Every structure is written in structure tokens, then in C-alpha cells.
Coordinates of N, CA and C in Angstrom, one line a residue:
M1053 N -4.6 10.5 19.0 CA -4.1 11.5 18.2 C -4.9 12.8 18.3
S1054 N -4.3 13.9 18.6 CA -5.1 15.2 18.7 C -5.5 15.6 17.4
A1055 N -6.5 16.6 17.4 CA -7.0 17.1 16.1 C -5.9 17.8 15.3
A1056 N -4.9 18.5 16.0 CA -3.8 19.1 15.3 C -2.9 18.0 14.7
D1057 N -2.6 17.0 15.4 CA -1.8 15.9 14.9 C -2.5 15.2 13.7
E1058 N -3.8 15.0 13.8 CA -4.5 14.4 12.8 C -4.5 15.2 11.5
A1059 N -4.6 16.5 11.6 CA -4.5 17.4 10.4 C -3.1 17.3 9.8
E1060 N -2.1 17.1 10.6 CA -0.7 17.1 10.0 C -0.3 15.6 9.7
A1061 N -1.1 14.7 10.1 CA -0.7 13.3 9.9 C -0.5 12.9 8.5
L1062 N 0.5 12.0 8.3 CA 0.7 11.4 7.0 C -0.4 10.4 6.8
R1063 N -1.2 10.5 5.7 CA -2.3 9.6 5.4 C -1.8 8.5 4.5
V1064 N -1.9 7.3 5.1 CA -1.3 6.1 4.4 C -2.5 5.0 4.2
L1065 N -2.5 4.5 3.0 CA -3.4 3.4 2.8 C -2.6 2.1 2.8
L1066 N -2.9 1.2 3.6 CA -2.2 -0.1 3.7 C -3.1 -1.2 3.3
V1067 N -2.7 -1.9 2.2 CA -3.5 -2.9 1.6 C -2.8 -4.3 1.7
D1068 N -3.5 -5.2 2.3 CA -3.0 -6.6 2.4 C -4.1 -7.5 2.9
D1069 N -4.2 -8.7 2.3 CA -5.3 -9.6 2.7 C -4.9 -10.3 4.0
D1070 N -3.7 -10.2 4.4 CA -3.2 -10.9 5.6 C -3.2 -9.9 6.8
E1071 N -4.0 -10.1 7.8 CA -4.1 -9.2 8.9 C -2.8 -9.1 9.7
L1072 N -2.1 -10.2 9.9 CA -0.8 -10.1 10.6 C 0.2 -9.3 9.8
D1073 N 0.3 -9.4 8.5 CA 1.2 -8.6 7.7 C 0.8 -7.1 7.8
R1074 N -0.5 -6.8 7.8 CA -0.9 -5.4 8.0 C -0.5 -4.9 9.3
M1075 N -0.6 -5.7 10.4 CA -0.1 -5.3 11.7 C 1.4 -5.0 11.7
I1076 N 2.1 -5.8 11.1 CA 3.6 -5.7 11.1 C 4.0 -4.4 10.3
V1077 N 3.4 -4.2 9.1 CA 3.7 -3.0 8.3 C 3.3 -1.8 9.1
A1078 N 2.1 -1.8 9.6 CA 1.6 -0.6 10.4 C 2.5 -0.3 11.5
R1079 N 3.0 -1.3 12.2 CA 3.9 -1.0 13.4 C 5.2 -0.4 12.8
A1080 N 5.7 -0.9 11.7 CA 6.9 -0.3 11.2 C 6.7 1.1 10.7
L1081 N 5.5 1.4 10.1 CA 5.2 2.8 9.7 C 5.1 3.7 10.9
R1082 N 4.4 3.3 11.9 CA 4.2 4.1 13.1 C 5.5 4.4 13.8
G1083 N 6.5 3.6 13.6 CA 7.8 3.8 14.2 C 8.7 4.9 13.6
H1084 N 8.2 5.5 12.5 CA 9.0 6.5 11.9 C 9.1 7.8 12.7
G1085 N 8.2 8.0 13.7 CA 8.3 9.1 14.6 C 7.3 10.3 14.4
G1086 N 6.7 10.4 13.2 CA 5.8 11.5 13.0 C 4.3 11.0 13.1
P1087 N 3.4 11.9 13.1 CA 2.0 11.5 13.2 C 1.6 10.8 11.9
I1088 N 0.9 9.7 12.0 CA 0.5 8.9 10.8 C -0.9 8.4 11.0
A1089 N -1.7 8.5 10.0 CA -3.1 7.9 10.0 C -3.1 6.8 9.0
I1090 N -3.3 5.6 9.5 CA -3.3 4.5 8.6 C -4.7 4.0 8.3
V1091 N -5.1 3.9 7.1 CA -6.4 3.3 6.7 C -6.0 1.9 6.1
E1092 N -6.7 0.9 6.6 CA -6.4 -0.5 6.2 C -7.4 -1.0 5.2
A1093 N -7.0 -1.8 4.2 CA -7.9 -2.4 3.3 C -7.4 -3.9 3.2
D1094 N -8.4 -4.8 3.1 CA -8.0 -6.2 3.0 C -8.1 -6.8 1.6
S1095 N -8.4 -5.9 0.6 CA -8.4 -6.4 -0.7 C -8.1 -5.2 -1.7
A1096 N -7.8 -5.5 -2.9 CA -7.5 -4.4 -3.9 C -8.8 -3.7 -4.2
E1097 N -9.9 -4.4 -4.2 CA -11.2 -3.7 -4.4 C -11.6 -2.7 -3.3
A1098 N -11.4 -3.1 -2.1 CA -11.6 -2.2 -0.9 C -10.7 -1.0 -1.0
A1099 N -9.4 -1.3 -1.4 CA -8.5 -0.2 -1.5 C -8.9 0.8 -2.6
H1100 N -9.3 0.3 -3.7 CA -9.8 1.1 -4.8 C -10.9 2.0 -4.3
A1101 N -11.9 1.4 -3.6 CA -13.0 2.2 -3.1 C -12.5 3.3 -2.2
A1102 N -11.5 3.0 -1.3 CA -11.0 4.0 -0.4 C -10.3 5.1 -1.1
I1103 N -9.6 4.8 -2.2 CA -8.9 5.8 -3.0 C -9.9 6.7 -3.7
V1104 N -11.0 6.1 -4.2 CA -12.0 6.9 -4.9 C -12.7 7.9 -3.9
A1105 N -12.8 7.4 -2.6 CA -13.5 8.2 -1.6 C -12.7 9.3 -1.0
G1106 N -11.3 9.1 -1.0 CA -10.5 10.1 -0.3 C -9.1 10.1 -0.9
S1107 N -8.2 10.9 -0.3 CA -6.9 11.0 -0.8 C -5.9 10.5 0.3
F1108 N -4.7 10.0 -0.2 CA -3.7 9.5 0.6 C -2.4 10.1 0.2
D1109 N -1.4 10.1 1.2 CA -0.1 10.6 0.9 C 0.8 9.5 0.3
C1110 N 0.4 8.2 0.6 CA 1.2 7.1 0.2 C 0.3 5.8 0.3
I1111 N 0.6 4.9 -0.6 CA -0.1 3.6 -0.6 C 0.9 2.5 -0.5
F1112 N 0.7 1.6 0.4 CA 1.5 0.4 0.6 C 0.6 -0.8 0.2
S1113 N 0.9 -1.5 -0.8 CA 0.0 -2.6 -1.2 C 0.8 -3.9 -1.5
D1114 N 0.2 -5.0 -0.9 CA 0.7 -6.3 -1.2 C 0.4 -6.6 -2.7
L1115 N 1.2 -7.4 -3.3 CA 1.0 -7.7 -4.7 C 0.1 -8.9 -4.9
H1116 N 0.3 -9.9 -4.0 CA -0.5 -11.2 -4.2 C -1.6 -11.3 -3.2
M1117 N -2.8 -11.1 -3.7 CA -4.0 -11.2 -2.9 C -5.1 -12.0 -3.8
P1118 N -6.0 -12.6 -3.1 CA -7.1 -13.3 -3.8 C -7.9 -12.3 -4.6
G1119 N -8.4 -12.7 -5.7 CA -9.2 -11.8 -6.6 C -8.2 -10.9 -7.3
R1120 N -8.5 -9.6 -7.2 CA -7.7 -8.6 -7.8 C -6.4 -8.4 -7.0
D1121 N -5.3 -8.1 -7.7 CA -4.0 -8.0 -7.0 C -3.5 -6.6 -6.9
G1122 N -2.4 -6.4 -6.3 CA -1.8 -5.1 -6.2 C -1.4 -4.5 -7.6
A1123 N -1.0 -5.3 -8.6 CA -0.8 -4.8 -9.9 C -2.0 -4.2 -10.5
W1124 N -3.2 -4.9 -10.3 CA -4.4 -4.3 -10.8 C -4.8 -3.0 -10.1
L1125 N -4.6 -2.9 -8.8 CA -4.8 -1.7 -8.1 C -4.0 -0.5 -8.6
L1126 N -2.7 -0.8 -8.9 CA -1.8 0.2 -9.4 C -2.3 0.7 -10.8
Q1127 N -2.6 -0.3 -11.6 CA -3.1 0.1 -12.9 C -4.4 0.9 -12.9
Q1128 N -5.3 0.6 -12.0 CA -6.6 1.3 -11.8 C -6.3 2.7 -11.4
I1129 N -5.5 2.9 -10.4 CA -5.3 4.3 -9.9 C -4.5 5.1 -10.8
R1130 N -3.5 4.6 -11.5 CA -2.8 5.4 -12.5 C -3.7 5.7 -13.6
G1131 N -4.6 4.8 -14.0 CA -5.6 5.1 -15.1 C -6.5 6.2 -14.7
R1132 N -6.8 6.4 -13.4 CA -7.6 7.5 -12.9 C -6.8 8.8 -12.8
G1133 N -5.5 8.8 -13.0 CA -4.7 10.0 -12.9 C -4.2 10.2 -11.5
V1134 N -4.4 9.2 -10.6 CA -3.9 9.3 -9.2 C -2.4 9.0 -9.2
D1135 N -1.6 10.0 -8.8 CA -0.1 9.8 -8.8 C 0.5 9.7 -7.4
T1136 N -0.3 9.3 -6.4 CA 0.1 9.0 -5.1 C 1.2 8.0 -5.1
P1137 N 2.3 8.2 -4.4 CA 3.4 7.2 -4.3 C 2.8 5.8 -3.9
F1138 N 3.2 4.8 -4.6 CA 2.7 3.4 -4.4 C 3.9 2.5 -4.2
V1139 N 3.9 1.9 -3.0 CA 5.0 1.0 -2.7 C 4.4 -0.4 -2.7
A1140 N 5.0 -1.3 -3.6 CA 4.5 -2.6 -3.8 C 5.2 -3.5 -2.7
L1141 N 4.4 -4.3 -2.0 CA 4.9 -5.2 -1.0 C 4.7 -6.7 -1.4
T1142 N 5.6 -7.5 -1.2 CA 5.4 -8.9 -1.6 C 6.3 -9.8 -0.7
G1143 N 5.8 -11.0 -0.5 CA 6.6 -12.0 0.1 C 7.2 -13.0 -0.9
H1144 N 6.8 -12.8 -2.1 CA 7.3 -13.8 -3.2 C 7.8 -13.0 -4.4
G1145 N 8.8 -12.1 -4.1 CA 9.2 -11.3 -5.2 C 10.4 -11.8 -5.9
D1146 N 10.6 -11.2 -7.1 CA 11.8 -11.5 -7.9 C 12.1 -10.2 -8.7
E1147 N 13.2 -10.2 -9.3 CA 13.7 -9.0 -10.0 C 12.8 -8.6 -11.1
Q1148 N 12.2 -9.6 -11.9 CA 11.3 -9.3 -13.0 C 10.0 -8.6 -12.5
T1149 N 9.5 -9.1 -11.4 CA 8.3 -8.4 -10.8 C 8.6 -7.0 -10.4
A1150 N 9.7 -6.8 -9.7 CA 10.1 -5.5 -9.3 C 10.2 -4.5 -10.5
V1151 N 10.9 -5.0 -11.5 CA 11.0 -4.1 -12.7 C 9.7 -3.8 -13.3
A1152 N 8.8 -4.8 -13.4 CA 7.5 -4.6 -14.0 C 6.6 -3.6 -13.2
M1153 N 6.7 -3.7 -11.8 CA 6.0 -2.8 -11.0 C 6.5 -1.4 -11.1
M1154 N 7.8 -1.2 -11.2 CA 8.4 0.1 -11.3 C 8.0 0.7 -12.6
K1155 N 8.0 -0.1 -13.7 CA 7.6 0.4 -15.0 C 6.1 0.8 -15.0
A1156 N 5.3 0.1 -14.2 CA 3.9 0.4 -14.1 C 3.6 1.7 -13.3
G1157 N 4.6 2.2 -12.6 CA 4.4 3.4 -11.8 C 4.6 3.3 -10.3
A1158 N 5.0 2.1 -9.9 CA 5.3 2.0 -8.4 C 6.5 2.9 -8.0
A1159 N 6.5 3.5 -6.9 CA 7.6 4.3 -6.4 C 8.7 3.4 -5.8
D1160 N 8.3 2.2 -5.3 CA 9.3 1.3 -4.7 C 8.7 -0.1 -4.6
Y1161 N 9.5 -1.0 -4.3 CA 9.2 -2.4 -4.2 C 9.9 -3.0 -3.0
V1162 N 9.2 -3.6 -2.1 CA 9.8 -4.1 -0.8 C 9.4 -5.5 -0.6
V1163 N 10.3 -6.4 -0.4 CA 10.0 -7.8 -0.1 C 9.7 -7.9 1.4
K1164 N 8.5 -8.3 1.7 CA 8.1 -8.5 3.1 C 9.0 -9.5 3.8
G1165 N 9.3 -9.2 5.0 CA 10.2 -10.1 5.8 C 11.6 -9.7 5.6
G1166 N 11.9 -8.6 4.8 CA 13.2 -8.1 4.7 C 13.5 -7.1 5.7
P1167 N 14.6 -6.4 5.7 CA 14.9 -5.4 6.7 C 13.8 -4.3 6.8
G1168 N 13.3 -4.1 8.0 CA 12.3 -3.1 8.3 C 10.9 -3.5 8.1
T1169 N 10.7 -4.8 7.7 CA 9.3 -5.3 7.5 C 9.1 -6.5 8.4

């Protein structure tokens, strides 16, 4: 990616404890056609540190991870006043979880393995 592309790139934080899932989501994101810079984190704690250290245009986070989960991450960043769009990803979703995440401030909720993931 050139310096000009990097300056214009959409900065995305991708959070998932599963490396294969991160690869699949990253591939789907890169397929959108524009320049994109993806920062990966394998835990909610690592993602939180990345958010404290820098800014992102969007955050895609798995909900179910060992230790702290995606709901914790969303709560932490909203508590800090970070309003970056947050897309919750899960392989074990249901309508109640989707509603809870949207009420907590998620911009969207996507079931991994569905269309486009």
C-alpha cells in the first residue's frame, strides 16, 4: 500500500481469538474495493489497548472469546466516550444477544458463517 493509500485507508480493528476467523473476515473486508488498513487483536484486552493507543474507523469484534468478551470491550470503549462503529461478530448468535448488543451501542450484529463471512 502506498503512503497516499495508507493515508486514505479505512482503519479497521478486527478482534477475534480464532486466527482462521480473523483471516476470513479480513479477506471479506479487503474485498470491498477501497484501501483498508486492518489491525488485528486476538483478545478483548489487546483490542482495548489498541483503541487506547490509536483511533479506528470501525471495529469488528467477536463476542465469545476466552477471558473478556466482545460485550466487555464494547462497554469499555463506550464508557471512554469512543463512538467508533462497532460490529459484533458471533458464531453462536440469537435474537436476544443481537438486541442486547444493539442496545449497548453496537452498530450491527453479524453471525459468522452467514452471507459475506
